[in-house]
Coordinates of C-alpha atoms and ligand atoms in Angstrom, one line a residue:
M182 CA -29.1 -25.5 -54.4
D183 CA -28.1 -28.6 -52.4
L184 CA -31.6 -30.0 -52.8
E185 CA -30.8 -33.3 -50.8
A186 CA -29.9 -31.4 -47.6
V187 CA -32.9 -28.9 -48.4
T188 CA -35.2 -31.9 -48.3
K189 CA -33.3 -33.6 -45.3
H190 CA -33.1 -30.4 -43.0
S191 CA -36.9 -29.4 -43.9
A192 CA -38.0 -32.9 -42.3
F193 CA -36.6 -31.8 -39.0
H194 CA -38.7 -28.6 -39.2
A195 CA -42.2 -30.4 -40.4
K196 CA -45.2 -28.6 -41.1
P197 CA -48.2 -29.3 -38.9
S198 CA -50.5 -30.9 -40.8
G199 CA -53.6 -28.4 -42.2
L200 CA -51.9 -25.4 -41.0
T201 CA -52.4 -22.5 -43.2
L202 CA -51.0 -18.8 -42.4
Q203 CA -50.6 -15.9 -44.5
Y204 CA -47.7 -13.3 -44.3
G205 CA -49.9 -10.7 -42.7
T206 CA -49.7 -7.0 -41.8
A207 CA -46.2 -7.7 -40.3
G208 CA -44.9 -10.9 -41.4
F209 CA -46.4 -14.3 -40.1
R210 CA -47.9 -14.4 -36.5
T211 CA -49.3 -17.1 -34.4
T212 CA -48.9 -19.2 -31.4
A213 CA -44.9 -20.0 -31.0
A214 CA -45.8 -23.7 -31.0
H215 CA -46.9 -23.3 -34.6
L216 CA -44.1 -21.8 -36.0
D217 CA -40.9 -23.8 -36.4
H218 CA -41.4 -24.7 -39.9
I219 CA -42.0 -21.0 -41.0
M220 CA -38.9 -20.0 -39.3
F221 CA -36.8 -22.6 -41.4
R222 CA -38.4 -21.8 -44.4
M223 CA -38.3 -17.8 -44.3
G224 CA -34.4 -18.7 -43.5
L225 CA -34.6 -20.2 -47.1
L226 CA -36.5 -17.2 -48.6
A227 CA -34.3 -14.8 -47.1
V228 CA -31.5 -16.4 -48.8
L229 CA -33.0 -16.1 -52.2
R230 CA -34.1 -12.8 -51.4
S231 CA -30.6 -11.7 -50.5
K232 CA -29.2 -13.5 -53.7
H233 CA -31.7 -11.8 -56.1
T234 CA -31.3 -8.1 -54.2
R235 CA -27.5 -8.7 -54.1
S236 CA -28.0 -7.3 -50.5
T237 CA -28.2 -8.1 -46.9
I238 CA -31.7 -9.1 -45.8
G239 CA -33.0 -8.8 -42.1
V240 CA -34.8 -11.6 -40.4
M241 CA -36.5 -10.4 -37.2
V242 CA -38.4 -13.1 -34.6
T243 CA -41.1 -11.2 -33.0
A244 CA -44.8 -11.0 -32.5
S245 CA -44.5 -7.1 -31.1
H246 CA -47.6 -6.5 -29.4
N247 CA -49.0 -9.8 -29.2
P248 CA -49.3 -12.0 -26.3
E249 CA -46.1 -13.8 -25.1
E250 CA -47.2 -17.0 -26.1
D251 CA -47.2 -15.9 -29.8
N252 CA -44.2 -15.3 -32.0
G253 CA -43.7 -14.4 -35.4
V254 CA -41.2 -13.3 -38.3
K255 CA -40.9 -10.7 -40.9
L256 CA -38.3 -10.2 -43.5
I257 CA -36.6 -6.8 -43.9
D258 CA -35.5 -5.6 -47.4
P259 CA -32.3 -3.9 -48.6
L260 CA -33.4 -0.6 -47.3
G261 CA -34.6 -1.2 -44.1
E262 CA -38.2 -1.5 -45.8
M263 CA -40.7 -4.2 -45.4
L264 CA -40.4 -7.0 -47.7
A265 CA -41.7 -6.0 -51.3
P266 CA -45.4 -7.1 -51.8
S267 CA -44.6 -9.9 -54.7
W268 CA -42.2 -11.6 -52.4
E269 CA -44.8 -11.6 -49.6
E270 CA -46.8 -13.8 -51.8
H271 CA -43.7 -16.0 -52.2
A272 CA -43.5 -16.2 -48.2
T273 CA -46.9 -17.4 -48.1
C274 CA -46.5 -20.0 -50.7
L275 CA -43.6 -21.5 -49.3
A276 CA -44.9 -21.4 -45.9
N277 CA -48.0 -23.2 -46.9
A278 CA -46.2 -25.8 -49.3
E279 CA -46.5 -29.4 -48.3
E280 CA -43.4 -30.9 -47.4
Q281 CA -42.9 -32.7 -50.8
D282 CA -43.5 -29.5 -52.7
I283 CA -40.9 -27.4 -50.7
L284 CA -38.0 -27.8 -53.7
R285 CA -40.6 -27.1 -56.5
V286 CA -41.7 -23.9 -54.8
L287 CA -38.3 -22.9 -54.1
T288 CA -37.4 -23.7 -57.8
D289 CA -40.5 -21.7 -59.1
I290 CA -39.7 -18.7 -56.9
S291 CA -36.2 -18.9 -58.1
E292 CA -37.0 -18.9 -61.9
K293 CA -39.8 -16.4 -61.5
E294 CA -37.6 -13.8 -59.6
S295 CA -34.8 -14.8 -61.9
V296 CA -32.5 -15.3 -58.7
D297 CA -28.8 -16.0 -59.5
L298 CA -28.2 -19.1 -57.4
Q299 CA -24.6 -18.6 -57.6
Q300 CA -24.6 -15.1 -56.0
D301 CA -23.7 -15.0 -52.2
A302 CA -26.2 -14.2 -49.6
F303 CA -25.8 -12.5 -46.1
I304 CA -28.4 -12.6 -43.7
V305 CA -28.9 -10.6 -40.4
L306 CA -31.0 -11.4 -37.5
G307 CA -32.3 -10.3 -34.4
R308 CA -35.0 -11.4 -31.8
D309 CA -37.1 -10.3 -28.9
T310 CA -37.1 -11.4 -25.4
R311 CA -40.0 -14.3 -25.6
P312 CA -39.0 -17.5 -24.2
S313 CA -39.8 -19.1 -27.6
S314 CA -37.4 -16.4 -29.8
E315 CA -33.9 -18.1 -29.4
K316 CA -34.9 -21.5 -30.5
L317 CA -37.3 -20.1 -33.3
S318 CA -34.3 -18.1 -34.4
Q319 CA -32.0 -21.0 -34.6
S320 CA -34.7 -22.5 -37.1
V321 CA -34.2 -19.4 -39.3
I322 CA -30.5 -20.0 -39.2
D323 CA -31.0 -23.7 -40.3
G324 CA -32.8 -22.6 -43.1
V325 CA -30.1 -20.0 -44.0
T326 CA -27.1 -22.3 -43.8
V327 CA -28.6 -25.2 -45.7
L328 CA -29.1 -22.9 -48.8
G329 CA -25.5 -22.0 -48.1
G330 CA -26.1 -18.4 -46.8
Q331 CA -23.6 -16.4 -44.3
F332 CA -25.3 -14.6 -41.6
H333 CA -24.7 -12.6 -38.5
D334 CA -27.0 -12.9 -35.1
Y335 CA -27.3 -9.8 -33.6
S336 CA -29.6 -11.8 -31.1
L337 CA -31.5 -9.4 -28.8
L338 CA -32.3 -6.4 -30.8
T339 CA -35.7 -4.3 -31.2
T340 CA -37.2 -4.7 -34.4
P341 CA -36.1 -1.1 -35.7
Q342 CA -32.8 -1.5 -34.4
L343 CA -32.4 -4.7 -37.1
H344 CA -34.2 -2.5 -39.8
Y345 CA -31.4 0.4 -38.9
M346 CA -28.7 -2.4 -39.1
V347 CA -30.1 -3.7 -42.7
Y348 CA -30.0 -0.4 -43.7
C349 CA -26.5 0.7 -42.5
R350 CA -25.1 -2.4 -44.2
N351 CA -26.6 -1.7 -47.5
T352 CA -25.4 1.6 -47.9
G353 CA -21.9 1.2 -46.9
G354 CA -22.3 2.8 -43.6
Q355 CA -23.3 6.4 -45.1
Y356 CA -26.4 5.6 -42.6
G357 CA -24.4 4.7 -39.8
K358 CA -22.8 2.0 -38.5
A359 CA -24.1 -1.3 -38.3
T360 CA -23.5 -2.1 -34.8
I361 CA -25.4 -1.0 -31.4
E362 CA -22.9 1.2 -30.6
G363 CA -23.3 2.8 -33.7
Y364 CA -26.9 3.2 -33.3
C365 CA -26.7 4.7 -29.6
Q366 CA -24.0 7.1 -30.9
K367 CA -26.0 8.3 -33.9
L368 CA -29.1 8.8 -32.1
S369 CA -27.7 10.4 -28.8
K370 CA -25.4 12.6 -30.6
A371 CA -28.2 14.2 -32.4
F372 CA -30.4 14.2 -29.3
M373 CA -27.6 16.0 -27.2
E374 CA -26.8 18.6 -30.0
L375 CA -30.4 19.5 -30.3
I376 CA -30.8 19.8 -26.6
K377 CA -27.9 22.1 -26.4
Q378 CA -29.4 24.2 -29.1
A379 CA -32.4 24.9 -27.1
S380 CA -32.5 28.8 -26.2
C381 CA -35.5 28.7 -23.9
S382 CA -35.4 26.4 -20.7
G383 CA -38.7 24.9 -21.6
D384 CA -40.0 22.1 -19.6
E385 CA -37.4 21.9 -17.0
N386 CA -38.7 18.4 -15.9
R387 CA -36.5 16.4 -18.5
S388 CA -37.6 13.2 -16.8
V389 CA -39.9 10.6 -18.4
K390 CA -41.2 7.3 -17.1
V391 CA -41.4 4.7 -19.6
D392 CA -43.5 1.5 -19.6
C393 CA -41.3 -1.1 -21.5
A394 CA -44.0 -3.5 -21.7
N395 CA -41.9 -6.2 -20.1
G396 CA -40.2 -6.2 -23.4
I397 CA -36.8 -5.7 -25.3
G398 CA -37.1 -1.7 -25.4
A399 CA -36.4 -2.2 -21.3
L400 CA -33.1 -3.8 -22.1
K401 CA -32.0 -1.5 -24.9
L402 CA -32.8 1.5 -23.2
K403 CA -30.6 0.5 -20.0
E404 CA -27.8 -0.2 -22.7
M405 CA -28.3 3.2 -24.2
Q406 CA -29.2 5.4 -21.3
R407 CA -25.6 6.5 -20.5
Y408 CA -25.1 8.0 -23.9
F409 CA -27.9 10.6 -23.3
S410 CA -28.2 10.6 -19.3
Q411 CA -27.1 14.3 -19.2
G412 CA -29.8 15.4 -21.6
L413 CA -32.7 13.1 -20.2
S414 CA -33.5 10.7 -17.2
L415 CA -35.6 7.9 -17.7
Q416 CA -37.4 5.8 -15.2
L417 CA -38.1 2.4 -16.6
F418 CA -41.2 0.3 -15.6
N419 CA -42.3 -3.0 -16.7
D420 CA -38.6 -4.2 -17.6
G421 CA -39.2 -7.5 -17.7
T422 CA -37.7 -8.6 -14.3
R423 CA -41.3 -9.4 -13.2
G424 CA -44.2 -9.0 -15.4
K425 CA -45.4 -10.9 -18.6
L426 CA -44.6 -9.3 -22.0
N427 CA -47.5 -7.2 -23.1
H428 CA -49.6 -8.2 -20.4
L429 CA -51.6 -5.2 -18.9
C430 CA -49.0 -2.9 -20.0
G431 CA -47.3 -1.5 -23.4
A432 CA -48.5 0.5 -25.9
D433 CA -51.2 -1.6 -27.5
F434 CA -52.7 -2.2 -24.0
V435 CA -52.5 1.6 -23.0
K436 CA -54.0 2.7 -26.5
T437 CA -56.6 0.1 -27.0
H438 CA -58.0 -0.2 -23.4
Q439 CA -57.5 3.6 -22.9
K440 CA -56.2 2.4 -19.4
L441 CA -53.3 3.0 -17.5
P442 CA -50.4 0.3 -17.5
Q443 CA -50.2 -1.9 -14.6
G444 CA -46.7 -1.9 -12.7
M445 CA -46.0 1.8 -12.9
E446 CA -46.3 4.6 -10.1
I447 CA -47.8 7.4 -11.5
K448 CA -48.2 11.0 -10.0
S449 CA -50.5 13.5 -11.5
N450 CA -49.1 15.6 -14.7
E451 CA -45.9 13.3 -14.7
R452 CA -44.8 12.8 -18.4
C453 CA -45.0 9.0 -19.2
C454 CA -44.6 7.0 -22.3
S455 CA -45.3 3.2 -23.3
F456 CA -43.4 1.1 -25.7
D457 CA -44.8 -2.0 -27.2
G458 CA -43.5 -5.3 -26.9
D459 CA -40.7 -4.9 -29.4
A460 CA -40.0 -1.4 -29.2
D461 CA -41.5 -0.2 -32.7
R462 CA -44.2 2.1 -30.8
I463 CA -44.9 4.3 -28.7
V464 CA -47.6 6.5 -27.2
Y465 CA -47.3 9.3 -24.4
F466 CA -49.9 9.8 -21.4
Y467 CA -50.2 11.7 -18.4
C468 CA -52.8 11.8 -15.3
D469 CA -54.4 14.9 -14.5
A470 CA -54.9 16.0 -11.0
G471 CA -58.4 14.4 -10.9
G472 CA -56.7 11.0 -11.8
H473 CA -58.1 11.1 -15.6
L474 CA -55.8 9.5 -17.9
H475 CA -54.9 11.7 -21.2
L476 CA -53.6 9.5 -23.9
I477 CA -51.2 11.3 -26.5
D478 CA -51.2 8.7 -29.4
G479 CA -49.6 8.5 -32.7
D480 CA -51.7 11.2 -34.3
K481 CA -50.8 13.9 -31.6
I482 CA -47.0 12.8 -32.3
A483 CA -47.6 13.2 -36.0
T484 CA -48.9 16.7 -35.2
L485 CA -46.2 17.6 -33.0
V486 CA -43.4 16.5 -35.6
S487 CA -44.9 17.9 -38.5
S488 CA -45.8 21.2 -37.0
F489 CA -42.1 21.2 -35.7
L490 CA -40.6 20.6 -39.1
K491 CA -42.9 23.1 -40.7
E492 CA -41.6 25.8 -38.5
L493 CA -38.0 24.9 -39.3
L494 CA -38.5 24.9 -42.8
L495 CA -40.0 28.5 -42.7
E496 CA -36.8 29.6 -40.5
V497 CA -34.7 28.0 -43.2
G498 CA -36.7 29.6 -45.9
E499 CA -37.3 26.5 -47.7
S500 CA -40.6 25.6 -49.2
L501 CA -40.5 21.8 -49.4
N502 CA -43.3 19.5 -49.9
I503 CA -44.3 17.9 -46.4
G504 CA -47.1 15.6 -46.1
V505 CA -48.6 13.4 -43.1
V506 CA -49.6 9.9 -43.7
Q507 CA -52.2 8.2 -41.7
T508 CA -54.7 5.3 -41.4
A509 CA -58.2 5.1 -41.0
Y510 CA -57.7 4.7 -37.3
A511 CA -56.4 8.6 -37.3
N512 CA -59.0 10.3 -34.9
G513 CA -61.4 12.7 -36.9
S514 CA -60.1 15.7 -34.8
S515 CA -56.4 14.9 -35.7
T516 CA -56.9 14.9 -39.4
R517 CA -59.3 18.1 -39.4
Y518 CA -56.5 19.7 -37.2
L519 CA -53.5 19.0 -39.8
E520 CA -55.5 19.8 -42.6
E521 CA -57.3 23.1 -41.5
V522 CA -55.1 24.7 -38.7
M523 CA -52.0 23.3 -39.9
K524 CA -52.7 23.5 -43.6
V525 CA -50.7 20.2 -44.1
P526 CA -51.8 17.5 -47.0
V527 CA -53.0 14.5 -45.3
Y528 CA -53.0 10.9 -47.0
C529 CA -54.9 7.8 -45.8
T530 CA -53.6 4.0 -46.5
K531 CA -54.2 0.8 -45.3
T532 CA -53.3 -0.2 -41.8
G533 CA -49.7 -1.4 -41.7
V534 CA -46.4 0.5 -41.7
K535 CA -45.5 -0.9 -45.3
H536 CA -48.1 1.2 -46.8
L537 CA -47.6 4.3 -44.7
H538 CA -43.8 4.3 -45.5
H539 CA -44.2 3.6 -49.1
K540 CA -46.8 6.9 -49.4
A541 CA -44.3 8.8 -47.3
Q542 CA -41.6 8.3 -49.5
E543 CA -43.3 10.5 -52.3
F544 CA -42.7 13.7 -50.3
D545 CA -39.6 15.6 -49.7
I546 CA -40.6 15.4 -46.1
G547 CA -43.0 12.5 -45.1
V548 CA -44.4 12.1 -41.8
Y549 CA -46.3 9.1 -40.9
F550 CA -47.6 7.9 -38.1
E551 CA -50.5 4.9 -37.1
A552 CA -52.6 6.3 -34.4
N553 CA -51.3 3.1 -32.2
G554 CA -47.8 5.0 -32.1
H555 CA -46.0 3.4 -35.2
G556 CA -44.0 5.8 -37.3
T557 CA -41.4 8.2 -38.3
A558 CA -40.2 10.9 -40.6
L559 CA -38.6 10.5 -43.9
F560 CA -36.6 13.0 -45.9
S561 CA -35.7 12.8 -49.3
K562 CA -32.0 12.5 -50.3
A563 CA -32.0 15.8 -52.0
V564 CA -33.5 17.4 -49.0
E565 CA -30.5 16.0 -46.3
V566 CA -28.1 17.2 -48.8
K567 CA -29.7 20.6 -49.1
I568 CA -30.0 21.0 -45.4
K569 CA -26.6 19.9 -44.4
Q570 CA -25.5 22.8 -46.9
L571 CA -27.6 25.3 -45.1
A572 CA -26.4 24.2 -41.6
E573 CA -23.0 25.3 -42.6
L574 CA -24.1 29.1 -42.6
E575 CA -23.6 30.9 -39.4
D576 CA -26.7 33.0 -39.1
E577 CA -30.2 32.3 -38.2
K578 CA -30.8 30.5 -41.1
G579 CA -28.1 28.2 -40.4
K580 CA -29.0 27.6 -36.8
A581 CA -32.6 26.3 -37.8
A582 CA -30.8 24.0 -40.5
K583 CA -28.2 22.6 -38.0
M584 CA -31.5 21.7 -35.7
L585 CA -33.2 20.1 -39.0
A586 CA -30.0 18.1 -39.8
N587 CA -30.1 16.7 -36.0
I588 CA -33.5 16.1 -36.3
I589 CA -33.1 14.2 -39.4
N590 CA -29.9 12.0 -37.9
L591 CA -32.6 11.4 -35.0
F592 CA -35.1 9.7 -36.9
N593 CA -35.0 6.2 -37.6
Q594 CA -35.8 6.5 -41.2
A595 CA -35.7 2.6 -41.8
A596 CA -38.6 2.1 -39.7
G597 CA -40.9 3.4 -36.6
D598 CA -38.9 3.2 -33.6
A599 CA -40.0 4.0 -30.2
I600 CA -36.5 4.8 -28.8
S601 CA -35.8 7.2 -31.6
D602 CA -39.5 8.7 -31.4
M603 CA -39.1 9.1 -27.8
L604 CA -35.9 11.2 -28.1
V605 CA -37.2 13.3 -31.2
I606 CA -40.3 14.0 -28.9
E607 CA -38.4 14.9 -25.8
A608 CA -35.8 17.3 -27.9
I609 CA -39.1 18.8 -29.6
L610 CA -40.6 19.5 -26.1
V611 CA -37.4 21.2 -24.9
L612 CA -36.7 23.2 -27.9
K613 CA -40.5 24.5 -28.3
G614 CA -40.6 25.1 -24.6
L615 CA -43.9 23.0 -24.2
T616 CA -45.2 20.7 -21.5
V617 CA -46.9 17.3 -22.2
Q618 CA -50.0 19.0 -21.2
Q619 CA -49.7 22.1 -23.7
W620 CA -48.9 19.4 -26.4
D621 CA -51.9 17.3 -25.5
A622 CA -54.3 20.5 -25.6
L623 CA -53.4 21.3 -29.5
Y624 CA -56.9 19.5 -30.0
T625 CA -59.1 17.5 -28.5
D626 CA -59.7 13.7 -29.6
L627 CA -63.2 12.6 -30.4
P628 CA -64.1 9.8 -28.1
N629 CA -63.5 6.6 -29.8
R630 CA -63.4 2.6 -29.1
Q631 CA -61.4 -0.3 -30.5
L632 CA -63.5 -3.6 -30.2
K633 CA -62.3 -7.0 -31.4
V634 CA -64.6 -9.8 -32.6
K635 CA -64.0 -13.6 -33.3
V636 CA -65.3 -15.0 -36.3
A637 CA -64.7 -18.5 -38.0
D638 CA -62.8 -17.1 -41.0
R639 CA -61.7 -13.4 -40.6
R640 CA -61.1 -13.4 -44.6
V641 CA -64.7 -13.4 -45.1
I642 CA -64.3 -9.5 -44.5
S643 CA -62.7 -7.7 -47.6
T644 CA -62.5 -3.6 -47.7
T645 CA -61.7 -1.2 -50.1
D646 CA -61.2 3.0 -49.4
A647 CA -58.0 2.3 -47.4
E648 CA -60.2 0.1 -45.2
R649 CA -62.9 2.4 -44.6
Q650 CA -65.7 0.4 -46.2
A651 CA -66.6 -3.2 -46.2
V652 CA -67.2 -4.7 -49.5
T653 CA -68.0 -8.4 -48.1
P654 CA -70.1 -10.0 -46.5
P655 CA -72.9 -8.3 -48.2
G656 CA -75.2 -6.2 -46.3
L657 CA -72.3 -5.6 -43.5
Q658 CA -71.3 -1.9 -44.6
E659 CA -75.1 -1.0 -45.2
A660 CA -75.5 -2.4 -41.6
I661 CA -72.6 0.2 -40.3
N662 CA -74.0 2.9 -42.3
D663 CA -77.2 2.7 -40.6
L664 CA -75.7 2.4 -37.2
V665 CA -73.5 5.2 -37.8
K666 CA -76.3 7.7 -38.8
K667 CA -77.9 7.2 -35.3
Y668 CA -75.0 9.3 -33.6
K669 CA -73.4 12.7 -34.0
L670 CA -69.9 13.4 -35.5
A671 CA -69.9 9.3 -35.8
R672 CA -67.7 7.2 -38.1
A673 CA -66.9 3.3 -37.9
F674 CA -65.3 0.6 -39.9
V675 CA -64.2 -2.9 -39.5
R676 CA -61.3 -5.0 -41.1
P677 CA -59.5 -8.2 -40.6
S678 CA -56.4 -7.7 -38.4
G679 CA -53.3 -9.2 -40.1
T680 CA -51.6 -9.7 -36.6
E681 CA -54.3 -11.7 -34.9
D682 CA -57.1 -13.8 -35.4
V683 CA -59.7 -11.4 -35.2
V684 CA -61.8 -8.6 -36.9
R685 CA -60.9 -5.2 -35.5
V686 CA -63.9 -2.8 -34.9
Y687 CA -63.2 1.1 -34.6
A688 CA -65.8 3.9 -33.8
E689 CA -66.0 7.2 -32.9
A690 CA -68.7 10.0 -32.0
D691 CA -69.5 12.8 -30.0
S692 CA -69.3 11.2 -26.4
Q693 CA -67.5 8.2 -25.3
E694 CA -70.7 6.7 -24.3
N695 CA -72.0 6.9 -27.9
A696 CA -68.8 5.9 -29.4
D697 CA -69.1 2.8 -27.1
S698 CA -72.4 2.1 -28.3
L699 CA -71.9 2.5 -31.8
A700 CA -68.7 0.1 -31.3
Y701 CA -70.7 -2.4 -29.8
E702 CA -73.6 -2.2 -32.3
V703 CA -71.0 -2.8 -35.1
S704 CA -69.3 -5.6 -33.3
L705 CA -73.1 -7.2 -33.2
A706 CA -73.2 -6.9 -36.9
V707 CA -69.9 -8.4 -37.5
Y708 CA -70.8 -11.4 -35.0
Q709 CA -74.2 -11.6 -37.1
L710 CA -72.9 -11.3 -40.7
A711 CA -69.4 -12.4 -40.6
G712 CA -69.9 -15.9 -38.8
G713 CA -68.9 -14.7 -35.3
I714 CA -67.9 -17.5 -32.8
G715 CA -67.7 -18.0 -28.9
E716 CA -69.2 -15.3 -27.0
R717 CA -71.5 -12.6 -28.4
P718 CA -69.8 -9.1 -28.1
Q719 CA -70.4 -7.6 -24.5
S720 CA -71.7 -4.1 -24.1
S721 CA -69.4 -3.2 -21.2
F722 CA -66.0 -2.3 -21.3
Ligands
G16_1091 C1 -48.0 -4.5 -36.8 C2 -47.8 -3.4 -37.9 C3 -48.8 -2.2 -37.8 C4 -50.1 -2.5 -37.3 C5 -50.1 -3.3 -36.4 C6 -51.6 -3.9 -36.1 O1 -47.5 -3.8 -35.5 O2 -46.3 -3.1 -37.8 O3 -48.4 -1.4 -38.8 O4 -50.7 -1.5 -37.1 O5 -49.4 -4.7 -36.5 O6 -52.1 -4.7 -37.4 P1 -53.3 -5.4 -37.3 O7 -54.4 -4.4 -37.1 O8 -53.6 -6.0 -38.9 O9 -53.3 -6.5 -36.5 P2 -46.7 -4.2 -34.5 O10 -46.3 -3.4 -33.3 O11 -47.4 -5.6 -33.5 O12 -45.6 -4.9 -35.3

């Protein structure tokens, strides 16, 4: 390590005094103006991680669903997964070190993790379309190069595309080619093969309107559209040419506010979907003849995917171990439907795809989706091999196995991916001959409401039982329990966000009015017991 060079360059990326940040749900996130030092330091850390794992590591500059003024960064581990938890701690430590302590922290990490400093390091970078992203990714590159790391800058990419690139590079190309072309070809080939296999005509309307949140998803869909245009026609809205990123549009807005995105012309019963700012989440929706919005969120995506996979497995004659992973945000109706009607085991983890992904790896086939539309399906290596063998058969079994093999190729198994998930959903709808309305009718969501409460320090809230119970501050869980008792079919929980400086509140009940009241009352309890700041929670939405 050229310690002198690190010190010199670090001074160009000074940490604002008094600023403390934590590696949260999906890396560091805050206002872009406060992130220069974080980017430089994550460049340094990525080099150490790459030397330690002897693999390519990814660094993605994005704040995903957050407002345009924010930005963020996360590191991607060798198999396209989120950074290992022990290294998240190193990241937080390095991010918050005072200037004079940087070298000591770097040395500590290297010693603790037995990093061979002579080892080569290779980093790949991607960034979203935020105005601040290009400059911030230059700061990452400064950190990478000062520690002698080599790099490749993919520049504009969706987050899941960078996860895919990392996975491809570290598996010797077995998973796919680590280029945009490789990504487009792999997904579109699988999609077109699946469409060809459809025996019934299904929903003839193979066109979807896509709200791109004014983000990177629009650019990448435009780039990719020609590869599958014969199978699916897309109409893109909020493509970034006019509106602001994530503002009144995008998956997070539609899901949280339960409102149609602005900037989209929608006729009744048209199939629509929304991506988020970095295209790692997707939700579907349509408006009925009465103008009522029907939201089809991550829970219903998990249901559609797992029921399709279960059916295929039956046809293939394989009884594999399939599991669905959700979080506390999963609608109670979805969990009931999966367990009682579909007879699929369901598991609940903490929020954050890293937790869901990890749990899903325990199954032959693990389907994980957060209600917000972030998710994918994972297939064990043994399953992939077996299905590929069966796909060689020229009988009905072989036909089902071919379908399954294509579905395996169509999923981005490195990370939840709005583009890949959209193609999977579209293929399943065609293959099953389902309309979006029939899909929606699988079960009825319990009315629910999500709110945010500002508090002085959201860390005063700690939780247990996959975030379904608050441990601190004292009295909060008891207050929630008392409020929940007032309503039918009710449930509520609170948790500190890992991507925004707020406490999140979730409530569901037998009617929208009751879900709204419960969410409001729980918000007031948070405000009173956890040190609320600013305006008190409002009861109107
Ligand atoms: C990120 C994570 C998701 C998580 C979301 C909200 O999404 O990847 O797993 O559900 O943040 O997290 P929190 O409630 O802790 O703020 P994204 O799409 O913003 O990267």
